[in-house]
Amino acid sequence: MRFNRASGILLHPTSLPGDFGIGDLGDRAYEFVNLLAAAGQTYWQILPLGPTGYGDSPYSSYSAFAGNTLLISPEKLVSDGLVGIDVIEAKPDFPIDKVDYGMVIEWKAWMLSRSFESFQSGAGEPIRDEFDAFDRENEWWLDDYAIFRAVKASQGNSPWYDWAAPLRSRDADALDTVRSQLAREIRAEKFCQFLFFRQWRDLKQHAEDSGVRIIGDIPIFAALDSADVWCNQELFKLQPDGSPTVVAGVPPDYFSNTGQRWGNPIYDWDAMRGNDFGWWSARVAFALQLVDIVRLDHFIGFIQNWEVPGGDETAENGQWAEVPGRGLFESLTRRLGTLPVIAEDLGSLTPEVEALRDHFNFAGMRILQYGFGGDPRDSHLPHNYVNNCVAYTGTHDNNTTVGWYRSAPKDQRALCRKYLNSNGRQPHWELIRAAFASVADTAIVPMQDVLGLGADTRMNTPATAGNNWKWRLGPDDLSDERMERLKEITAMYGRSNDIGDTAGGQP
């Protein structure tokens, strides 16, 4: 579907400022929504909201349906009467400018455990009926997820494919046994999910009331060690012991000479097609209850997958395998209607990928940082944009614009300055202006670019591990001067959220 002319900011909630080690769904999130609205922005784009596992990547989640409980606001738990002020005052001395996931996970687990104990003892009486309703309405995914996490904790957090055979294969008697033995732990997992979704619902409603729409993100693949794969083993290409026959990745490219071995299991698309893509329908429908628009990550994967042998350490020996993307989206459209989708169509943009995107009228993506290689026909240069696309200065996988400009080859910097008629002193504002001035229906800017921050604040460096997903805003970063300048550029190029109906789109 087409979107009205508008703009927005890319910032994952973990990057919000605050006192509790990680951005959360509390007051600072509401303040950020207010800042977006005041600056004329229509969209807040986020990364996936699922519970993160090893490596802390939002693209490697324990569930395609569950929420990341690290985002639960401690202050809102005080307001609900689930913990006392003394609990949140006992927080560790967290770093301000980055997320120390080890510290955050340990402290929030303790805090959420205290919240659950209080709830079990009768605290939070006004929300008790609400929790029971949440449990009933979400039973179709919540039961399996809660059992998965409770069993995983009881097994020393080992992956499901290392569990004893009866649990690994979901033997009915084995599942009945753990439901009985781990009943309290299972209920605690459900309660934490309830807290997340309750806080997210309220924040999303505030955004909607403020004229801000949320762009979410659906990773194309599921994590191997996830409730999704454990509960749907027949829908993935797995060995009898649960290990993957082939795993996902991409061939050697701009980011890595050996490609990227992501390690996600590959869908058995024949099995998916056999039940009319029911798992995917549930996934997309659920996502569209949480956000207004979804970005489909790695859109090329709906045409073909780079299948890497499960035992390989790099992605060099993979091969392409066809995917029934058209059948999938036809099924989704029949069930869900017109899909508000942004297709992450970066990388090897083949005619088949373009045809699939355009057949369903999905918006594609253009990245300004990619445009200055010397070819005037480059699709990432603004004079080659089409209306139905989303213009980005960069994404969460790119360097910040300042970091990119400083590290780019001399000829690229020269071309950038010449193309933008710029002196190069503020490359972030020059690229923001170019994106907003373009004919693209939508323009999105990472928050780091509004702030003019350098390479040390980038969110993710693909094909690396250990220092990603950690960046956070400082308490004083969102100055009035910067947001006012953003507001002026937004209004100048007709993208302000007070122009027309920004809630929907055009068929």
CSV table of C-alpha atoms in Angstrom, one decimal, residues 39-462:
chain,number,residue,atom,x,y,z
A,39,ALA,CA,8.9,18.0,15.6
A,40,GLY,CA,6.2,17.1,13.0
A,41,GLN,CA,7.2,13.5,12.7
A,42,THR,CA,4.6,10.8,11.8
A,43,TYR,CA,6.6,7.6,12.4
A,44,TRP,CA,8.6,6.0,15.1
A,45,GLN,CA,10.5,3.1,13.6
A,46,ILE,CA,11.8,0.4,16.0
A,47,LEU,CA,13.6,-3.0,15.7
A,48,PRO,CA,11.9,-6.3,16.6
A,49,LEU,CA,10.4,-6.4,20.1
A,50,GLY,CA,11.0,-10.0,20.9
A,51,PRO,CA,13.0,-11.4,23.9
A,52,THR,CA,16.6,-11.5,22.9
A,53,GLY,CA,18.9,-14.5,23.5
A,54,TYR,CA,22.7,-15.0,23.1
A,55,GLY,CA,24.3,-11.9,21.6
A,56,ASP,CA,21.4,-9.6,22.6
A,57,SER,CA,20.3,-9.2,19.0
A,58,PRO,CA,16.6,-8.3,18.4
A,59,TYR,CA,16.9,-10.3,15.2
A,60,SER,CA,17.6,-13.5,17.2
A,61,SER,CA,14.6,-13.9,19.5
A,62,TYR,CA,13.3,-16.7,21.7
A,63,SER,CA,9.9,-16.1,20.2
A,64,ALA,CA,8.2,-14.4,17.2
A,65,PHE,CA,5.3,-13.5,19.5
A,66,ALA,CA,6.6,-12.8,23.0
A,67,GLY,CA,7.8,-9.4,24.2
A,68,ASN,CA,11.2,-8.4,25.5
A,69,THR,CA,10.7,-8.1,29.3
A,70,LEU,CA,13.9,-6.1,29.6
A,71,LEU,CA,11.8,-3.2,28.3
A,72,ILE,CA,9.3,-3.3,31.2
A,73,SER,CA,9.4,-0.1,33.1
A,74,PRO,CA,10.3,-0.4,36.8
A,75,GLU,CA,8.5,2.8,37.6
A,76,LYS,CA,5.2,1.6,36.2
A,77,LEU,CA,5.5,-1.5,38.4
A,78,VAL,CA,5.7,0.8,41.4
A,79,SER,CA,2.5,2.6,40.1
A,80,ASP,CA,0.8,-0.8,39.8
A,81,GLY,CA,1.7,-1.6,43.4
A,82,LEU,CA,3.8,-4.6,42.4
A,83,VAL,CA,7.1,-3.3,43.9
A,84,GLY,CA,8.0,-0.7,46.4
A,85,ILE,CA,10.1,2.4,45.7
A,86,ASP,CA,12.9,0.7,47.7
A,87,VAL,CA,13.2,-2.0,45.0
A,88,ILE,CA,14.0,0.4,42.2
A,89,GLU,CA,16.2,2.6,44.4
A,90,ALA,CA,18.3,-0.5,45.0
A,91,LYS,CA,19.3,-0.6,41.3
A,92,PRO,CA,23.0,-1.1,40.4
A,93,ASP,CA,25.1,1.8,39.1
A,94,PHE,CA,24.4,1.3,35.5
A,95,PRO,CA,26.4,3.0,32.7
A,96,ILE,CA,24.5,5.9,31.1
A,97,ASP,CA,25.6,5.7,27.5
A,98,LYS,CA,25.3,2.0,26.7
A,99,VAL,CA,23.5,-1.1,27.8
A,100,ASP,CA,25.4,-3.6,29.9
A,101,TYR,CA,23.2,-6.5,29.2
A,102,GLY,CA,24.7,-8.7,31.9
A,103,MET,CA,23.9,-6.2,34.6
A,104,VAL,CA,20.4,-5.4,33.2
A,105,ILE,CA,19.4,-9.0,32.8
A,106,GLU,CA,20.4,-10.0,36.3
A,107,TRP,CA,18.7,-7.0,38.0
A,108,LYS,CA,15.5,-7.0,36.0
A,109,ALA,CA,15.1,-10.8,36.6
A,110,TRP,CA,15.3,-10.1,40.3
A,111,MET,CA,12.9,-7.1,40.1
A,112,LEU,CA,10.4,-9.1,38.0
A,113,SER,CA,10.6,-12.0,40.4
A,114,ARG,CA,9.8,-9.6,43.2
A,115,SER,CA,6.8,-8.3,41.2
A,116,PHE,CA,5.5,-11.8,40.6
A,117,GLU,CA,5.8,-12.7,44.3
A,118,SER,CA,3.9,-9.6,45.2
A,119,PHE,CA,1.2,-10.4,42.7
A,120,GLN,CA,0.9,-14.0,43.9
A,121,SER,CA,0.5,-12.6,47.5
A,122,GLY,CA,-2.4,-10.4,46.5
A,123,ALA,CA,-0.7,-7.1,45.4
A,124,GLY,CA,-1.9,-5.4,42.2
A,125,GLU,CA,-5.5,-6.5,42.7
A,126,PRO,CA,-6.9,-4.1,40.0
A,127,ILE,CA,-4.9,-5.9,37.3
A,128,ARG,CA,-5.7,-9.5,38.3
A,129,ASP,CA,-8.7,-9.9,36.0
A,130,GLU,CA,-6.8,-8.2,33.3
A,131,PHE,CA,-4.0,-10.8,33.6
A,132,ASP,CA,-6.5,-13.7,33.5
A,133,ALA,CA,-8.0,-12.2,30.3
A,134,PHE,CA,-4.6,-11.8,28.7
A,135,ASP,CA,-3.7,-15.4,29.6
A,136,ARG,CA,-6.9,-16.7,28.0
A,137,GLU,CA,-6.7,-14.6,24.8
A,138,ASN,CA,-3.1,-15.4,24.2
A,139,GLU,CA,-3.1,-19.1,25.2
A,140,TRP,CA,-2.4,-20.1,21.6
A,141,TRP,CA,1.2,-18.9,21.8
A,142,LEU,CA,1.7,-18.0,25.4
A,143,ASP,CA,1.4,-21.5,26.9
A,144,ASP,CA,4.1,-22.9,24.6
A,145,TYR,CA,6.4,-19.9,25.1
A,146,ALA,CA,6.1,-20.0,28.9
A,147,ILE,CA,6.8,-23.7,29.0
A,148,PHE,CA,9.8,-23.3,26.7
A,149,ARG,CA,11.3,-20.6,28.9
A,150,ALA,CA,10.6,-22.4,32.2
A,151,VAL,CA,12.1,-25.7,30.9
A,152,LYS,CA,15.0,-23.8,29.4
A,153,ALA,CA,15.8,-22.2,32.8
A,154,SER,CA,15.4,-25.6,34.6
A,155,GLN,CA,18.0,-27.0,32.1
A,156,GLY,CA,20.6,-24.5,32.8
A,157,ASN,CA,19.5,-22.4,29.8
A,158,SER,CA,20.7,-25.1,27.4
A,159,PRO,CA,19.1,-24.9,23.9
A,160,TRP,CA,16.0,-27.1,23.4
A,161,TYR,CA,17.8,-29.4,20.9
A,162,ASP,CA,20.1,-30.5,23.8
A,163,TRP,CA,17.3,-31.5,26.1
A,164,ALA,CA,16.4,-35.1,26.8
A,165,ALA,CA,14.6,-36.7,23.8
A,166,PRO,CA,11.1,-36.7,25.3
A,167,LEU,CA,11.2,-33.0,25.9
A,168,ARG,CA,13.1,-32.2,22.7
A,169,SER,CA,10.4,-34.0,20.7
A,170,ARG,CA,7.5,-32.6,22.8
A,171,ASP,CA,6.3,-35.9,24.1
A,172,ALA,CA,2.8,-35.4,25.6
A,173,ASP,CA,3.6,-37.2,28.9
A,174,ALA,CA,6.9,-35.2,29.3
A,175,LEU,CA,5.1,-31.9,28.7
A,176,ASP,CA,2.4,-32.8,31.2
A,177,THR,CA,5.1,-33.6,33.8
A,178,VAL,CA,6.8,-30.2,33.4
A,179,ARG,CA,3.5,-28.4,33.4
A,180,SER,CA,3.0,-29.9,36.9
A,181,GLN,CA,6.6,-29.6,38.2
A,182,LEU,CA,7.2,-26.1,36.8
A,183,ALA,CA,3.7,-24.6,37.3
A,184,ARG,CA,4.8,-21.6,39.3
A,185,GLU,CA,7.7,-20.8,36.9
A,186,ILE,CA,5.3,-21.1,33.9
A,187,ARG,CA,2.8,-18.7,35.5
A,188,ALA,CA,5.7,-16.3,36.3
A,189,GLU,CA,6.7,-16.3,32.6
A,190,LYS,CA,3.1,-15.5,31.6
A,191,PHE,CA,2.9,-12.8,34.1
A,192,CYS,CA,6.0,-11.1,32.8
A,193,GLN,CA,4.6,-11.2,29.3
A,194,PHE,CA,1.4,-9.7,30.6
A,195,LEU,CA,3.4,-6.8,32.1
A,196,PHE,CA,5.2,-6.2,28.8
A,197,PHE,CA,2.1,-6.2,26.6
A,198,ARG,CA,0.2,-4.1,29.0
A,199,GLN,CA,2.9,-1.4,29.0
A,200,TRP,CA,3.3,-1.6,25.3
A,201,ARG,CA,-0.4,-1.3,24.7
A,202,ASP,CA,-0.6,1.9,26.7
A,203,LEU,CA,2.5,3.4,25.0
A,204,LYS,CA,1.1,2.6,21.5
A,205,GLN,CA,-2.2,4.2,22.4
A,206,HIS,CA,-0.3,7.3,23.5
A,207,ALA,CA,1.5,7.4,20.2
A,208,GLU,CA,-1.7,7.0,18.3
A,209,ASP,CA,-3.4,9.8,20.2
A,210,SER,CA,-0.3,11.9,19.4
A,211,GLY,CA,-0.5,11.3,15.7
A,212,VAL,CA,2.6,9.0,15.7
A,213,ARG,CA,2.5,5.7,14.0
A,214,ILE,CA,4.9,2.9,14.8
A,215,ILE,CA,6.9,1.0,12.2
A,216,GLY,CA,7.8,-2.4,13.5
A,217,ASP,CA,10.2,-5.1,12.1
A,218,ILE,CA,9.6,-8.7,11.3
A,219,PRO,CA,12.8,-10.7,10.9
A,220,ILE,CA,12.4,-13.2,8.1
A,221,PHE,CA,13.9,-16.1,10.1
A,222,ALA,CA,13.2,-17.6,13.5
A,223,ALA,CA,16.1,-18.4,15.9
A,224,LEU,CA,17.0,-22.0,16.1
A,225,ASP,CA,16.8,-21.9,19.9
A,226,SER,CA,13.3,-20.6,20.1
A,227,ALA,CA,9.8,-21.6,21.1
A,228,ASP,CA,8.8,-21.2,17.4
A,229,VAL,CA,11.2,-23.9,16.2
A,230,TRP,CA,10.7,-26.2,19.2
A,231,CYS,CA,7.0,-26.1,18.8
A,232,ASN,CA,6.9,-26.4,15.0
A,233,GLN,CA,9.8,-28.7,14.1
A,234,GLU,CA,7.9,-30.0,11.1
A,235,LEU,CA,8.0,-26.6,9.5
A,236,PHE,CA,11.8,-26.3,9.4
A,237,LYS,CA,14.6,-28.2,7.7
A,238,LEU,CA,15.9,-30.1,10.7
A,239,GLN,CA,17.7,-33.4,11.5
A,240,PRO,CA,15.8,-35.9,13.7
A,241,ASP,CA,17.9,-34.6,16.7
A,242,GLY,CA,16.8,-31.0,16.1
A,243,SER,CA,20.0,-29.8,14.5
A,244,PRO,CA,19.5,-27.8,11.3
A,245,THR,CA,20.2,-29.5,7.9
A,246,VAL,CA,20.8,-26.0,6.4
A,247,VAL,CA,21.0,-22.6,7.9
A,248,ALA,CA,20.3,-19.1,6.7
A,249,GLY,CA,22.8,-16.5,5.6
A,250,VAL,CA,23.9,-14.3,2.7
A,251,PRO,CA,26.8,-14.8,0.2
A,252,PRO,CA,29.9,-12.7,0.3
A,253,ASP,CA,29.0,-9.1,0.0
A,254,TYR,CA,29.8,-5.5,0.9
A,255,PHE,CA,29.8,-6.4,4.6
A,256,SER,CA,31.8,-9.6,4.6
A,257,ASN,CA,34.2,-11.4,2.2
A,258,THR,CA,33.0,-14.8,3.5
A,259,GLY,CA,29.3,-13.9,3.6
A,260,GLN,CA,27.2,-14.0,6.7
A,261,ARG,CA,26.3,-17.2,8.4
A,262,TRP,CA,23.3,-16.3,10.4
A,263,GLY,CA,22.6,-19.8,11.8
A,264,ASN,CA,18.8,-19.6,11.6
A,265,PRO,CA,17.1,-22.8,10.4
A,266,ILE,CA,15.5,-22.6,7.0
A,267,TYR,CA,11.8,-23.1,6.6
A,268,ASP,CA,10.4,-26.2,5.0
A,269,TRP,CA,8.4,-24.1,2.6
A,270,ASP,CA,6.5,-27.2,1.2
A,271,ALA,CA,5.3,-27.9,4.7
A,272,MET,CA,4.4,-24.2,5.2
A,273,ARG,CA,2.4,-24.2,2.0
A,274,GLY,CA,0.7,-27.4,3.1
A,275,ASN,CA,-1.2,-25.6,5.9
A,276,ASP,CA,-1.7,-22.4,3.8
A,277,PHE,CA,1.1,-20.6,5.6
A,278,GLY,CA,-0.8,-20.6,8.9
A,279,TRP,CA,2.2,-19.9,11.1
A,280,TRP,CA,3.2,-16.9,9.0
A,281,SER,CA,-0.4,-15.6,9.0
A,282,ALA,CA,-0.5,-15.7,12.8
A,283,ARG,CA,2.9,-14.0,13.0
A,284,VAL,CA,2.0,-11.1,10.7
A,285,ALA,CA,-1.5,-10.6,12.2
A,286,PHE,CA,-0.1,-10.5,15.7
A,287,ALA,CA,2.6,-8.0,14.7
A,288,LEU,CA,0.0,-5.7,13.2
A,289,GLN,CA,-1.8,-5.6,16.5
A,290,LEU,CA,1.4,-4.2,18.0
A,291,VAL,CA,2.5,-1.8,15.3
A,292,ASP,CA,0.9,0.1,12.4
A,293,ILE,CA,3.4,-0.8,9.6
A,294,VAL,CA,5.8,-3.7,9.4
A,295,ARG,CA,9.2,-3.8,7.8
A,296,LEU,CA,9.9,-7.2,6.3
A,297,ASP,CA,13.6,-7.9,6.9
A,298,HIS,CA,15.7,-9.6,4.1
A,299,PHE,CA,12.9,-9.4,1.5
A,300,ILE,CA,15.0,-11.3,-1.0
A,301,GLY,CA,14.5,-14.3,1.2
A,302,PHE,CA,10.9,-14.5,0.0
A,303,ILE,CA,12.2,-15.2,-3.5
A,304,GLN,CA,15.2,-17.4,-2.6
A,305,ASN,CA,17.2,-18.4,0.4
A,306,TRP,CA,21.0,-18.7,0.7
A,307,GLU,CA,21.1,-22.2,2.3
A,308,VAL,CA,24.4,-22.9,4.1
A,309,PRO,CA,25.2,-26.5,5.1
A,310,GLY,CA,24.5,-26.8,8.8
A,311,GLY,CA,28.0,-27.8,9.7
A,312,ASP,CA,29.8,-25.0,7.8
A,313,GLU,CA,31.4,-22.2,9.7
A,314,THR,CA,31.1,-19.6,7.0
A,315,ALA,CA,28.5,-18.8,4.3
A,316,GLU,CA,30.8,-19.3,1.3
A,317,ASN,CA,29.5,-22.7,0.3
A,318,GLY,CA,25.8,-21.9,0.4
A,319,GLN,CA,23.5,-22.2,-2.5
A,320,TRP,CA,20.2,-20.5,-3.6
A,321,ALA,CA,16.9,-22.3,-3.1
A,322,GLU,CA,13.6,-21.0,-4.3
A,323,VAL,CA,10.9,-19.7,-1.9
A,324,PRO,CA,7.1,-19.4,-2.7
A,325,GLY,CA,6.9,-15.8,-1.7
A,326,ARG,CA,4.0,-15.0,-4.1
A,327,GLY,CA,1.9,-17.8,-2.6
A,328,LEU,CA,2.8,-16.6,0.9
A,329,PHE,CA,1.7,-13.0,0.3
A,330,GLU,CA,-1.4,-14.0,-1.6
A,331,SER,CA,-2.4,-16.1,1.4
A,332,LEU,CA,-1.6,-13.2,3.8
A,333,THR,CA,-3.6,-10.8,1.7
A,334,ARG,CA,-6.7,-13.1,1.6
A,335,ARG,CA,-6.6,-13.5,5.3
A,336,LEU,CA,-5.5,-10.0,6.5
A,337,GLY,CA,-6.4,-7.6,3.6
A,338,THR,CA,-4.0,-5.0,2.3
A,339,LEU,CA,-0.7,-5.3,4.0
A,340,PRO,CA,1.1,-2.1,5.3
A,341,VAL,CA,4.6,-3.3,4.5
A,342,ILE,CA,8.0,-1.9,3.9
A,343,ALA,CA,10.2,-4.4,2.0
A,344,GLU,CA,13.9,-4.5,3.0
A,345,ASP,CA,14.9,-5.0,-0.6
A,346,LEU,CA,18.6,-4.2,-0.2
A,347,GLY,CA,21.4,-6.3,-1.5
A,348,SER,CA,21.0,-8.4,-4.6
A,349,LEU,CA,17.9,-6.7,-6.0
A,350,THR,CA,16.9,-9.1,-8.9
A,351,PRO,CA,14.0,-8.5,-11.3
A,352,GLU,CA,12.2,-11.3,-9.4
A,353,VAL,CA,12.5,-9.4,-6.1
A,354,GLU,CA,11.3,-6.2,-7.7
A,355,ALA,CA,8.4,-8.0,-9.3
A,356,LEU,CA,7.2,-9.5,-6.0
A,357,ARG,CA,7.5,-6.2,-4.2
A,358,ASP,CA,5.7,-4.3,-6.9
A,359,HIS,CA,2.9,-6.9,-7.4
A,360,PHE,CA,1.8,-6.3,-3.8
A,361,ASN,CA,2.6,-2.6,-3.9
A,362,PHE,CA,5.1,-2.8,-1.0
A,363,ALA,CA,7.3,0.2,-0.4
A,364,GLY,CA,11.0,-0.5,-1.0
A,365,MET,CA,14.0,1.0,0.7
A,366,ARG,CA,16.7,3.5,-0.5
A,367,ILE,CA,19.8,4.2,1.5
A,368,LEU,CA,21.6,7.5,0.8
A,369,GLN,CA,24.9,6.3,2.1
A,370,TYR,CA,25.0,3.7,-0.7
A,371,GLY,CA,24.5,6.2,-3.5
A,372,PHE,CA,27.9,7.7,-3.9
A,373,GLY,CA,29.8,5.1,-5.8
A,374,GLY,CA,30.0,7.1,-9.0
A,375,ASP,CA,27.1,5.7,-11.0
A,376,PRO,CA,24.5,8.4,-11.7
A,377,ARG,CA,21.9,5.6,-12.3
A,378,ASP,CA,22.4,4.3,-8.8
A,379,SER,CA,18.9,3.7,-7.3
A,380,HIS,CA,20.0,5.0,-3.9
A,381,LEU,CA,20.6,8.6,-5.3
A,382,PRO,CA,17.6,10.8,-4.7
A,383,HIS,CA,17.1,11.8,-8.3
A,384,ASN,CA,16.3,8.1,-9.0
A,385,TYR,CA,13.8,7.6,-6.2
A,386,VAL,CA,10.2,6.6,-6.9
A,387,ASN,CA,7.2,7.7,-4.7
A,388,ASN,CA,6.6,4.3,-3.2
A,389,CYS,CA,9.8,3.9,-1.3
A,390,VAL,CA,11.3,4.8,2.1
A,391,ALA,CA,14.4,7.0,2.0
A,392,TYR,CA,16.9,6.5,4.8
A,393,THR,CA,20.2,8.2,5.5
A,394,GLY,CA,21.2,4.9,6.9
A,395,THR,CA,19.8,2.0,8.9
A,396,HIS,CA,20.6,0.2,12.1
A,397,ASP,CA,23.1,-1.9,10.1
A,398,ASN,CA,25.0,1.1,8.8
A,399,ASN,CA,27.5,3.4,10.3
A,400,THR,CA,26.1,6.7,11.4
A,401,THR,CA,26.2,9.3,8.6
A,402,VAL,CA,29.0,11.2,10.3
A,403,GLY,CA,30.9,8.0,10.9
A,404,TRP,CA,30.3,6.9,7.3
A,405,TYR,CA,31.4,10.2,5.8
A,406,ARG,CA,34.6,10.4,7.9
A,407,SER,CA,35.6,6.8,6.9
A,408,ALA,CA,34.5,6.9,3.2
A,409,PRO,CA,37.0,7.0,0.4
A,410,LYS,CA,38.1,10.4,-0.7
A,411,ASP,CA,36.3,10.2,-4.1
A,412,GLN,CA,33.0,9.2,-2.4
A,413,ARG,CA,33.3,12.2,0.0
A,414,ALA,CA,34.0,14.5,-2.9
A,415,LEU,CA,31.1,13.2,-4.9
A,416,CYS,CA,28.8,13.5,-1.9
A,417,ARG,CA,29.7,17.1,-1.4
A,418,LYS,CA,29.3,17.9,-5.1
A,419,TYR,CA,26.0,16.1,-5.4
A,420,LEU,CA,24.6,17.8,-2.3
A,421,ASN,CA,26.3,21.2,-3.1
A,422,SER,CA,27.8,21.0,0.4
A,423,ASN,CA,31.0,21.8,2.2
A,424,GLY,CA,30.8,18.6,4.1
A,425,ARG,CA,30.9,20.2,7.5
A,426,GLN,CA,27.5,18.7,8.5
A,427,PRO,CA,27.0,15.7,6.3
A,428,HIS,CA,24.2,14.4,8.6
A,429,TRP,CA,22.0,17.4,8.0
A,430,GLU,CA,22.8,17.4,4.3
A,431,LEU,CA,21.7,13.8,3.9
A,432,ILE,CA,18.6,14.4,6.0
A,433,ARG,CA,17.7,17.3,3.8
A,434,ALA,CA,18.2,15.2,0.6
A,435,ALA,CA,16.1,12.4,2.0
A,436,PHE,CA,13.3,14.7,3.1
A,437,ALA,CA,13.4,16.7,-0.2
A,438,SER,CA,13.1,13.6,-2.3
A,439,VAL,CA,9.9,12.3,-3.9
A,440,ALA,CA,9.9,9.2,-1.6
A,441,ASP,CA,6.6,9.0,0.2
A,442,THR,CA,8.4,8.3,3.5
A,443,ALA,CA,11.8,9.4,4.9
A,444,ILE,CA,13.3,7.9,8.0
A,445,VAL,CA,16.4,9.0,9.9
A,446,PRO,CA,18.3,7.2,12.6
A,447,MET,CA,18.3,9.2,15.8
A,448,GLN,CA,22.1,9.3,15.7
A,449,ASP,CA,22.0,11.3,12.5
A,450,VAL,CA,19.7,13.9,13.9
A,451,LEU,CA,22.3,14.3,16.7
A,452,GLY,CA,25.3,14.2,14.4
A,453,LEU,CA,27.0,11.4,16.3
A,454,GLY,CA,30.0,9.4,15.2
A,455,ALA,CA,30.9,5.8,14.5
A,456,ASP,CA,31.1,4.9,18.2
A,457,THR,CA,27.4,5.2,18.4
A,458,ARG,CA,26.3,2.9,15.6
A,459,MET,CA,23.8,0.3,16.6
A,460,ASN,CA,25.1,-2.8,14.8
A,461,THR,CA,28.0,-3.9,12.6
A,462,PRO,CA,26.9,-6.9,10.6
